[in-house]
XYZ file of C-alpha atoms in Angstrom:
585
model
C -10.096 46.226 -21.168
C -10.248 43.637 -24.009
C -12.388 40.601 -24.766
C -10.997 38.047 -27.247
C -13.201 35.734 -29.305
C -11.769 32.996 -31.553
C -13.942 31.589 -34.365
C -13.530 28.935 -37.005
C -11.207 26.535 -35.126
C -11.431 23.430 -33.010
C -11.543 23.787 -29.244
C -7.957 22.503 -28.906
C -6.632 24.969 -31.487
C -8.564 27.857 -29.917
C -7.109 26.995 -26.482
C -3.608 26.955 -27.957
C -4.185 30.393 -29.541
C -5.427 31.784 -26.231
C -2.354 30.348 -24.485
C -0.005 32.036 -27.001
C -1.838 35.346 -26.684
C -1.354 35.290 -22.942
C -3.142 37.201 -20.242
C -5.666 39.782 -21.451
C -4.589 43.418 -20.897
C -5.706 45.396 -17.869
C -4.891 48.956 -19.040
C -4.394 50.998 -22.233
C -0.624 50.452 -22.419
C -0.957 46.689 -22.095
C -3.767 46.667 -24.666
C -1.648 48.461 -27.290
C 1.201 45.970 -26.775
C -1.258 43.065 -26.864
C -2.794 44.173 -30.172
C 0.619 44.902 -31.680
C 1.693 41.266 -31.112
C -1.605 39.550 -31.952
C -0.684 38.566 -35.492
C 2.695 37.045 -34.573
C 1.264 35.177 -31.565
C -1.655 33.729 -33.524
C 0.679 32.670 -36.358
C 2.997 30.925 -33.881
C 0.050 29.184 -32.221
C -1.266 27.902 -35.566
C 2.124 26.742 -36.840
C 2.963 24.982 -33.581
C 0.026 22.672 -34.279
C 0.869 22.216 -37.975
C -1.283 24.893 -39.625
C 1.076 26.824 -41.909
C -1.544 27.938 -44.443
C -4.129 29.528 -42.200
C -6.038 32.709 -42.994
C -6.653 35.078 -40.072
C -9.189 37.902 -40.156
C -8.799 40.325 -37.233
C -11.626 42.651 -36.230
C -11.517 45.225 -33.413
C -14.626 46.894 -32.027
C -13.729 49.843 -29.785
C -17.237 51.235 -29.555
C -17.907 49.542 -26.246
C -16.125 48.560 -23.086
C -14.318 46.315 -22.947
C -13.033 46.405 -26.513
C -13.961 43.383 -28.623
C -11.233 41.506 -30.527
C -12.591 38.862 -32.889
C -10.239 36.406 -34.597
C -11.990 34.684 -37.487
C -9.672 31.913 -38.618
C -9.648 29.493 -41.501
C -6.941 27.006 -40.478
C -6.618 25.417 -43.913
C -5.016 22.038 -44.442
C -2.428 21.062 -41.818
C 1.140 19.997 -42.521
C 1.499 16.241 -42.103
C 4.580 14.232 -41.175
C 6.193 12.515 -44.130
C 9.274 11.089 -42.456
C 10.485 10.421 -38.902
C 14.248 9.950 -38.635
C 15.501 8.987 -35.129
C 19.129 7.850 -35.075
C 21.179 6.734 -32.067
C 24.938 6.431 -31.679
C 27.280 5.737 -28.778
C 26.969 3.180 -25.953
C 23.211 3.677 -25.807
C 22.961 1.278 -28.762
C 23.532 -1.563 -26.277
C 21.010 -0.259 -23.728
C 17.589 -1.930 -24.019
C 15.947 0.949 -22.160
C 16.072 3.047 -25.335
C 14.513 0.269 -27.394
C 11.673 0.152 -24.870
C 11.303 3.918 -25.082
C 11.114 3.788 -28.895
C 8.296 1.244 -28.581
C 6.245 3.822 -26.645
C 6.436 6.485 -29.365
C 3.207 6.934 -31.298
C 4.280 9.649 -33.742
C 4.302 8.301 -37.303
C 4.099 9.370 -40.971
C 0.675 10.731 -41.803
C 0.172 12.431 -38.425
C -0.487 16.151 -38.279
C 2.673 18.054 -37.359
C 2.683 19.188 -33.741
C 5.720 21.049 -32.464
C 4.691 20.326 -28.861
C 4.866 16.564 -29.426
C 8.237 16.954 -31.153
C 9.634 18.923 -28.205
C 8.209 16.373 -25.766
C 10.061 13.592 -27.599
C 13.299 15.541 -27.321
C 12.748 16.160 -23.619
C 11.934 12.494 -22.974
C 15.095 11.378 -24.750
C 17.332 13.772 -22.826
C 15.657 12.807 -19.530
C 16.093 9.087 -20.195
C 19.730 9.549 -21.193
C 20.509 11.404 -17.965
C 18.596 8.838 -15.903
C 20.669 6.051 -17.493
C 24.025 7.766 -16.897
C 24.794 9.261 -20.331
C 25.855 12.656 -19.031
C 27.812 13.551 -22.175
C 24.881 12.834 -24.507
C 23.901 15.455 -27.092
C 21.869 15.954 -30.246
C 24.009 15.976 -33.366
C 20.943 16.840 -35.471
C 17.629 18.200 -34.263
C 15.347 19.831 -36.845
C 11.987 19.919 -38.533
C 12.119 20.383 -42.330
C 8.851 21.725 -43.710
C 7.877 21.685 -47.384
C 5.179 24.339 -47.662
C 4.331 23.387 -51.241
C 3.219 19.826 -50.540
C 2.402 20.552 -46.861
C 4.690 17.877 -45.448
C 7.405 17.775 -42.785
C 10.401 15.618 -41.947
C 11.440 15.124 -38.320
C 15.134 14.530 -37.713
C 16.542 13.564 -34.310
C 20.089 12.245 -34.124
C 21.460 11.612 -30.620
C 24.975 10.601 -29.594
C 25.008 9.278 -26.021
C 28.767 9.017 -25.616
C 29.997 6.694 -22.856
C 27.800 5.569 -19.991
C 28.942 6.590 -16.510
C 29.291 4.174 -13.604
C 28.421 4.299 -9.910
C 31.250 5.600 -7.780
C 31.709 5.505 -4.008
C 28.630 5.810 -1.783
C 29.183 7.889 1.343
C 26.714 8.272 4.228
C 26.485 11.344 6.448
C 24.481 12.174 9.563
C 24.121 8.764 11.228
C 25.484 6.758 14.164
C 25.263 3.256 12.705
C 28.084 0.889 11.835
C 29.104 1.291 8.194
C 28.379 -2.346 7.338
C 24.679 -1.891 8.178
C 24.205 0.914 5.660
C 26.472 -0.654 3.062
C 24.232 -3.739 3.061
C 21.335 -1.525 1.946
C 23.074 -0.359 -1.248
C 21.394 -2.342 -4.080
C 24.231 -1.886 -6.597
C 27.952 -2.621 -6.758
C 30.684 -0.035 -7.029
C 31.399 0.296 -10.751
C 27.934 -0.813 -11.907
C 26.232 1.144 -14.676
C 24.599 4.306 -13.377
C 20.789 4.544 -13.332
C 18.257 6.381 -11.196
C 16.180 3.249 -10.509
C 18.807 1.716 -8.145
C 19.057 5.099 -6.402
C 15.312 5.003 -5.790
C 15.713 1.479 -4.415
C 18.448 2.719 -2.058
C 16.166 5.502 -0.842
C 13.357 3.010 -0.273
C 15.650 0.611 1.634
C 16.809 3.391 3.929
C 13.217 4.470 4.505
C 12.070 0.912 5.299
C 14.617 0.552 8.097
C 12.699 3.095 10.156
C 15.944 4.641 11.455
C 15.773 7.998 9.681
C 13.559 11.087 9.755
C 14.921 12.414 6.455
C 16.856 10.842 3.594
C 18.490 12.537 0.625
C 20.277 10.435 -1.986
C 22.393 12.898 -3.967
C 24.332 11.871 -7.108
C 27.332 14.196 -7.396
C 26.986 14.951 -11.118
C 29.129 18.067 -10.693
C 31.987 15.931 -9.424
C 32.297 13.251 -12.114
C 35.626 11.430 -12.016
C 36.956 8.666 -14.263
C 33.490 8.059 -15.750
C 32.105 7.517 -12.242
C 29.352 9.310 -10.304
C 29.979 9.573 -6.540
C 26.825 9.195 -4.432
C 26.357 11.177 -1.220
C 23.577 10.160 1.162
C 22.533 12.772 3.730
C 20.639 11.270 6.672
C 18.934 12.576 9.798
C 18.021 10.119 12.546
C 14.532 9.843 13.967
C 13.872 10.946 17.552
C 15.017 8.425 20.145
C 11.420 7.541 21.033
C 8.016 7.789 19.398
C 4.475 7.123 20.578
C 1.556 6.129 18.343
C -2.064 5.880 19.453
C -4.808 3.921 17.689
C -8.526 3.868 18.501
C -11.323 1.496 17.585
C -14.798 0.572 18.756
C -17.460 -2.053 18.097
C -21.040 -0.969 18.785
C -23.969 -3.367 18.671
C -26.333 -5.692 20.445
C -24.327 -8.899 20.629
C -23.510 -11.181 23.476
C -22.439 -9.143 26.481
C -21.734 -5.469 25.852
C -23.220 -2.947 23.496
C -19.996 -0.935 23.246
C -16.531 -2.459 22.976
C -13.866 0.298 22.751
C -10.217 -0.421 21.959
C -7.160 1.730 22.588
C -3.723 0.807 21.274
C -0.503 2.607 22.233
C 2.776 1.731 20.538
C 6.132 2.899 21.889
C 9.033 2.612 19.477
C 12.754 3.086 19.921
C 13.900 3.192 16.278
C 17.615 2.860 17.033
C 18.970 1.614 20.345
C 22.657 1.298 19.430
C 25.108 1.506 16.540
C 24.320 -2.092 15.595
C 20.818 -1.063 14.556
C 18.837 -2.779 17.296
C 15.317 -1.446 17.849
C 12.239 -2.286 19.882
C 8.456 -1.963 19.656
C 6.241 -2.180 22.714
C 2.484 -2.314 22.221
C -0.030 -1.853 25.003
C -3.604 -2.538 23.973
C -6.660 -2.022 26.122
C -10.272 -3.025 25.739
C -12.649 -4.107 28.488
C -11.179 -7.231 30.132
C -8.718 -7.644 27.212
C -5.459 -5.885 28.138
C -2.379 -6.849 26.168
C 1.293 -5.976 26.515
C 3.767 -7.122 23.868
C 7.416 -6.167 23.400
C 9.497 -7.109 20.362
C 13.254 -6.527 20.344
C 14.801 -6.760 16.862
C 18.454 -7.458 16.028
C 19.622 -7.095 12.393
C 21.800 -10.006 11.295
C 23.350 -10.284 7.837
C 21.025 -7.623 6.403
C 19.092 -4.926 8.312
C 15.894 -5.549 6.335
C 16.158 -9.061 4.949
C 17.592 -10.962 7.924
C 16.423 -10.175 11.465
C 16.300 -11.877 14.835
C 13.282 -10.963 16.949
C 12.807 -11.615 20.653
C 9.181 -11.283 21.699
C 7.790 -11.158 25.234
C 4.101 -10.817 25.944
C 1.409 -10.820 28.590
C -2.024 -11.018 27.037
C -5.454 -11.363 28.539
C -8.360 -12.130 26.279
C -11.979 -13.243 26.294
C -13.547 -15.726 23.905
C -16.991 -16.907 22.925
C -19.795 -16.681 25.446
C -20.744 -18.509 28.664
C -24.445 -19.099 29.386
C -26.559 -20.700 32.127
C -30.042 -22.095 31.860
C -32.854 -19.929 33.229
C -35.614 -22.300 34.342
C -38.134 -19.473 34.737
C -37.789 -18.311 31.149
C -36.796 -21.701 29.753
C -33.842 -20.172 27.951
C -30.123 -19.598 28.305
C -28.805 -16.230 29.483
C -25.304 -14.813 29.117
C -23.106 -14.774 32.202
C -19.684 -13.989 30.736
C -17.047 -15.410 28.444
C -14.144 -17.842 28.445
C -11.269 -15.812 29.889
C -7.569 -16.599 29.440
C -4.292 -15.060 30.527
C -1.325 -15.873 28.317
C 2.400 -15.538 28.941
C 4.659 -15.923 25.929
C 8.334 -15.797 25.055
C 9.355 -16.245 21.429
C 12.540 -16.152 19.376
C 12.017 -15.623 15.658
C 14.388 -15.421 12.739
C 12.864 -13.648 9.768
C 14.439 -13.557 6.312
C 13.359 -12.122 2.987
C 14.088 -13.776 -0.353
C 14.851 -12.123 -3.681
C 11.247 -12.782 -4.707
C 10.049 -10.755 -1.695
C 8.880 -13.812 0.253
C 9.121 -13.315 4.013
C 10.163 -16.533 5.772
C 10.071 -16.974 9.533
C 11.462 -19.659 11.843
C 10.339 -19.518 15.458
C 10.475 -21.141 18.865
C 7.753 -19.967 21.225
C 7.065 -20.846 24.846
C 3.425 -20.364 25.890
C 1.727 -20.814 29.227
C -1.943 -19.994 29.422
C -4.330 -19.913 32.390
C -8.079 -20.357 31.823
C -11.205 -21.834 33.354
C -13.320 -24.006 31.089
C -16.496 -25.710 32.293
C -15.522 -24.690 35.857
C -12.214 -26.558 35.514
C -8.869 -24.719 35.729
C -6.233 -25.340 33.063
C -2.667 -24.061 32.663
C -1.002 -25.979 29.797
C 2.562 -25.258 28.712
C 3.471 -25.469 25.026
C 6.795 -25.120 23.246
C 5.849 -24.375 19.666
C 8.314 -24.777 16.801
C 7.046 -22.782 13.861
C 7.668 -22.003 10.225
C 5.823 -19.408 8.174
C 6.007 -17.789 4.794
C 4.194 -14.740 3.452
C 4.271 -12.356 0.553
C 2.591 -9.013 -0.048
C 2.369 -7.485 -3.503
C 1.018 -3.945 -3.890
C 0.008 -2.186 -7.060
C 1.280 1.036 -5.487
C 2.926 2.127 -2.259
C 0.025 4.233 -0.996
C -1.879 3.535 2.222
C -4.910 2.741 0.073
C -3.560 0.557 -2.761
C -5.755 0.133 -5.810
C -4.546 -3.447 -6.216
C -2.584 -6.021 -4.276
C -2.376 -9.586 -3.028
C -1.249 -10.915 0.346
C -0.761 -14.590 1.113
C 0.340 -16.150 4.393
C 1.033 -19.774 5.333
C 2.237 -21.139 8.670
C 2.715 -24.346 10.632
C 3.460 -24.799 14.348
C 4.217 -27.995 16.223
C 4.403 -28.981 19.896
C 5.295 -32.372 21.369
C 5.361 -33.756 24.935
C 8.847 -35.168 24.284
C 9.976 -31.552 23.828
C 8.409 -30.309 27.057
C 4.837 -29.511 25.943
C 1.714 -30.652 27.755
C 0.197 -32.111 24.565
C 1.058 -32.864 20.963
C -0.363 -30.234 18.616
C 0.041 -29.322 14.957
C -1.408 -25.953 13.981
C -1.908 -24.968 10.327
C -3.012 -21.604 8.934
C -3.430 -20.053 5.503
C -4.692 -16.549 4.691
C -5.262 -14.723 1.432
C -6.367 -11.163 0.700
C -6.879 -9.797 -2.797
C -7.580 -6.202 -3.868
C -8.248 -4.940 -7.380
C -9.786 -1.952 -9.121
C -11.222 -3.233 -12.373
C -12.801 0.068 -13.357
C -12.167 3.621 -12.286
C -13.680 4.226 -8.825
C -14.769 0.584 -8.426
C -12.661 -1.350 -5.904
C -13.060 -4.977 -4.833
C -11.623 -6.588 -1.685
C -11.828 -10.327 -0.973
C -10.248 -12.471 1.713
C -10.167 -16.098 2.806
C -8.880 -17.427 6.149
C -8.390 -21.139 6.810
C -7.034 -22.874 9.899
C -6.728 -26.313 11.472
C -5.547 -27.739 14.804
C -4.527 -31.371 14.575
C -4.830 -32.770 18.106
C -6.254 -35.865 19.747
C -9.810 -35.789 21.117
C -8.734 -36.172 24.746
C -6.139 -33.373 24.455
C -8.301 -30.669 22.902
C -9.219 -29.128 26.269
C -5.492 -28.478 26.814
C -5.209 -26.445 23.624
C -5.081 -22.847 24.937
C -7.962 -20.618 23.786
C -5.465 -18.304 22.046
C -4.560 -21.202 19.741
C -8.104 -22.359 19.035
C -10.250 -20.889 16.297
C -13.083 -18.431 16.818
C -14.957 -16.184 14.406
C -16.533 -12.741 14.627
C -15.261 -9.166 14.633
C -14.149 -6.508 12.154
C -11.407 -8.738 10.710
C -13.622 -11.837 10.551
C -17.424 -11.844 10.332
C -18.726 -8.341 10.818
C -22.027 -7.934 12.615
C -20.897 -10.271 15.392
C -18.708 -9.522 18.371
C -14.986 -10.255 18.423
C -14.355 -14.035 18.719
C -17.882 -14.872 19.896
C -18.641 -17.508 17.262
C -17.565 -21.148 17.429
C -18.442 -24.602 18.766
C -19.830 -24.866 22.280
C -20.068 -27.550 24.989
C -22.849 -28.334 27.476
C -22.021 -29.034 31.131
C -23.337 -28.756 34.672
C -21.649 -25.894 36.500
C -20.525 -25.874 40.118
C -23.949 -24.614 41.180
C -25.597 -27.638 39.623
C -27.188 -25.587 36.848
C -27.058 -26.569 33.177
C -24.645 -24.330 31.323
C -22.914 -24.081 27.991
C -19.780 -22.371 26.811
C -18.373 -21.451 23.388
C -14.864 -22.921 23.568
C -13.671 -22.554 19.980
C -12.982 -25.096 17.306
C -10.316 -27.159 15.670
C -10.966 -25.606 12.291
C -11.687 -22.215 10.736
C -13.097 -21.171 7.380
C -14.045 -17.515 6.881
C -14.473 -15.651 3.603
C -15.431 -12.104 2.663
C -16.267 -10.152 -0.484
C -16.554 -6.355 -0.490
C -17.371 -3.802 -3.179
C -16.258 -0.196 -2.686
C -17.111 2.887 -4.753
C -15.105 6.131 -4.615
C -17.510 9.048 -4.365
C -14.478 11.371 -4.265
C -10.738 10.578 -4.194
C -10.848 10.658 -0.365
C -14.332 9.275 0.367
C -15.869 5.977 -0.591
C -18.832 3.788 0.307
C -18.786 0.014 0.502
C -20.975 -3.039 0.855
C -19.885 -6.500 1.949
C -20.805 -10.115 2.627
C -18.905 -12.110 5.275
C -19.430 -15.835 5.801
C -17.941 -18.815 7.612
C -17.319 -20.025 11.150
C -15.036 -21.916 13.499
C -16.037 -25.566 13.772
C -15.168 -29.146 14.747
C -15.315 -32.339 12.710
C -18.627 -32.658 10.907
C -20.086 -29.587 12.638
C -19.583 -26.788 10.109
C -22.447 -24.317 10.559
C -21.705 -21.259 8.388
C -22.782 -17.845 9.615
C -23.443 -15.022 7.138
C -23.470 -11.278 7.671
C -24.060 -8.379 5.309
C -23.548 -4.667 5.631
C -21.921 -1.546 4.357
C -20.152 1.559 5.441
C -18.409 4.791 4.653
C -14.612 5.146 4.485
C -12.445 8.245 4.671
C -9.012 7.947 3.050
C -7.150 10.085 5.568
C -3.469 11.110 5.340
C -2.643 8.391 7.895
C -4.663 5.661 6.204
C -8.295 4.652 5.647
C -10.728 5.187 8.537
C -13.759 2.931 8.131
C -17.186 2.985 9.760
C -19.041 -0.210 8.822
C -22.411 -1.552 9.918
C -22.658 -5.337 9.895
C -25.899 -7.314 10.316
C -25.827 -11.012 11.150
C -28.313 -13.078 9.161
C -28.179 -16.207 11.289
C -29.153 -16.973 14.858
C -27.048 -19.702 16.455
C -27.624 -21.680 19.643
C -25.474 -19.212 21.567
C -25.807 -15.936 19.650
C -28.963 -14.162 18.569
C -29.128 -12.267 15.270
C -26.750 -9.416 15.805
C -25.817 -6.037 14.425
C -22.673 -4.091 15.139
C -20.922 -0.880 14.135
C -17.197 -1.340 13.455
C -14.875 1.672 13.479
C -11.393 0.723 12.279
C -8.288 2.484 10.996
C -5.411 1.131 8.945
C -4.348 -0.026 5.497
C -5.849 -3.136 3.876
C -2.409 -4.596 3.087
């Protein structure tokens, strides 16, 4: 019914005029009302962006359908800001948050007057005052003085915060936990200055416990008493049990199998009793590698920062590759892998420091059964461990744009304490993520490890404690744990054989570049390098590849193709497809 054309202005000013004019009319009645208000709406649009001396020429052509409305505008010189007067009074004068806010303001004398920016400043100030607990705050002066003759304006904002309110009592509803468990999660003291940031921290603490399906932290601003804000927390517990299923697969032409599927099922009981105990049981299956691990967690002095974990596991795994010599073909052929069955019982105390370092103290009993070089072994180790780790994320998403994780650990076993051998095990891991430019993400990692053990005792180091390389979390393009030092021997059939048995040391590094094609899809390319090795035997293996990643609602799902560039004595040049799911940190 009406087509509007704006001439003579910038794109931003034309868009503002269109916004003030509103939706174009759809019938004759709406068109008459629209045209009646055109002049006022255009004037308001121009003045809101500082143009108080504009000339507007309106032309209407009703000889065709739809009617044509042409607005030919000469904006003229804009009104500029001559003075900005922002004045605070009340207890906010002692609050550094307002000084920081003032530092972010960019409006200054000489700028073109923009009513939208002025209103945004007012809104920001009110919002900050409420977030900091100044519920009685108000503007004592709020005006724009315009001098049309010299085309200047003065901005005046005077704000009196009044007194700052304090945190009152925190009450929890809808739970079955002991009060002391939830009270330990409150990150502020009764009577501390009110602010929304500690409330967000409380919400995050409650979420991190894993006890609750829904959490609502509700400041009772309608029930202010004695300058205090009561806090009501409405909770709803999670279901008594939950089941999670994870899938993965390696596809390629490496040592024994072209397809290596993995299925992982996790059963969780988020709250067993009113003391906050909970358990996680993980059953993982892949061909010849079943694992069953249960962890029972008991909160101690703090439900998140001080926990006692009891871990029981039965794990079967396969390592490296076993080969026999084929005299007809004058080469070695694969016959299997080093297989081990591990029983473990561990007690771990895990604490978190104020700097977000996670510190663990552990005692672990391990007995492992395996056959190496046709000899049966079943060493028993009592490992006393200490570890420390820290994860820093640039954001809390499942696909952080930046972050850094570092992990260090040491474990020790001694025959005087019941172990078969003396062993010191050292590990250090780093992973770094950063997005230097929009859409360009970089991921690097470095894993180092060492087993300090005498030469004659190395065979009694269980395979689960030795170092191997290969797999989607190590060197892609090679099978899981197939790389490492090997030994030659004569098997029970009198045939020359060799077996990859793992090494004392590990050094593996990776660098990956990822590009976001869309916010939920990206492509990547990588280089992995390193190996497990013994003294003086470091033989690095390199792989390259790339893949496509989908950033799903439950975390990134990655399909990567890795190609090994090196042929070792026990592994030919290999390629593998790796399908994995889960966050990088």
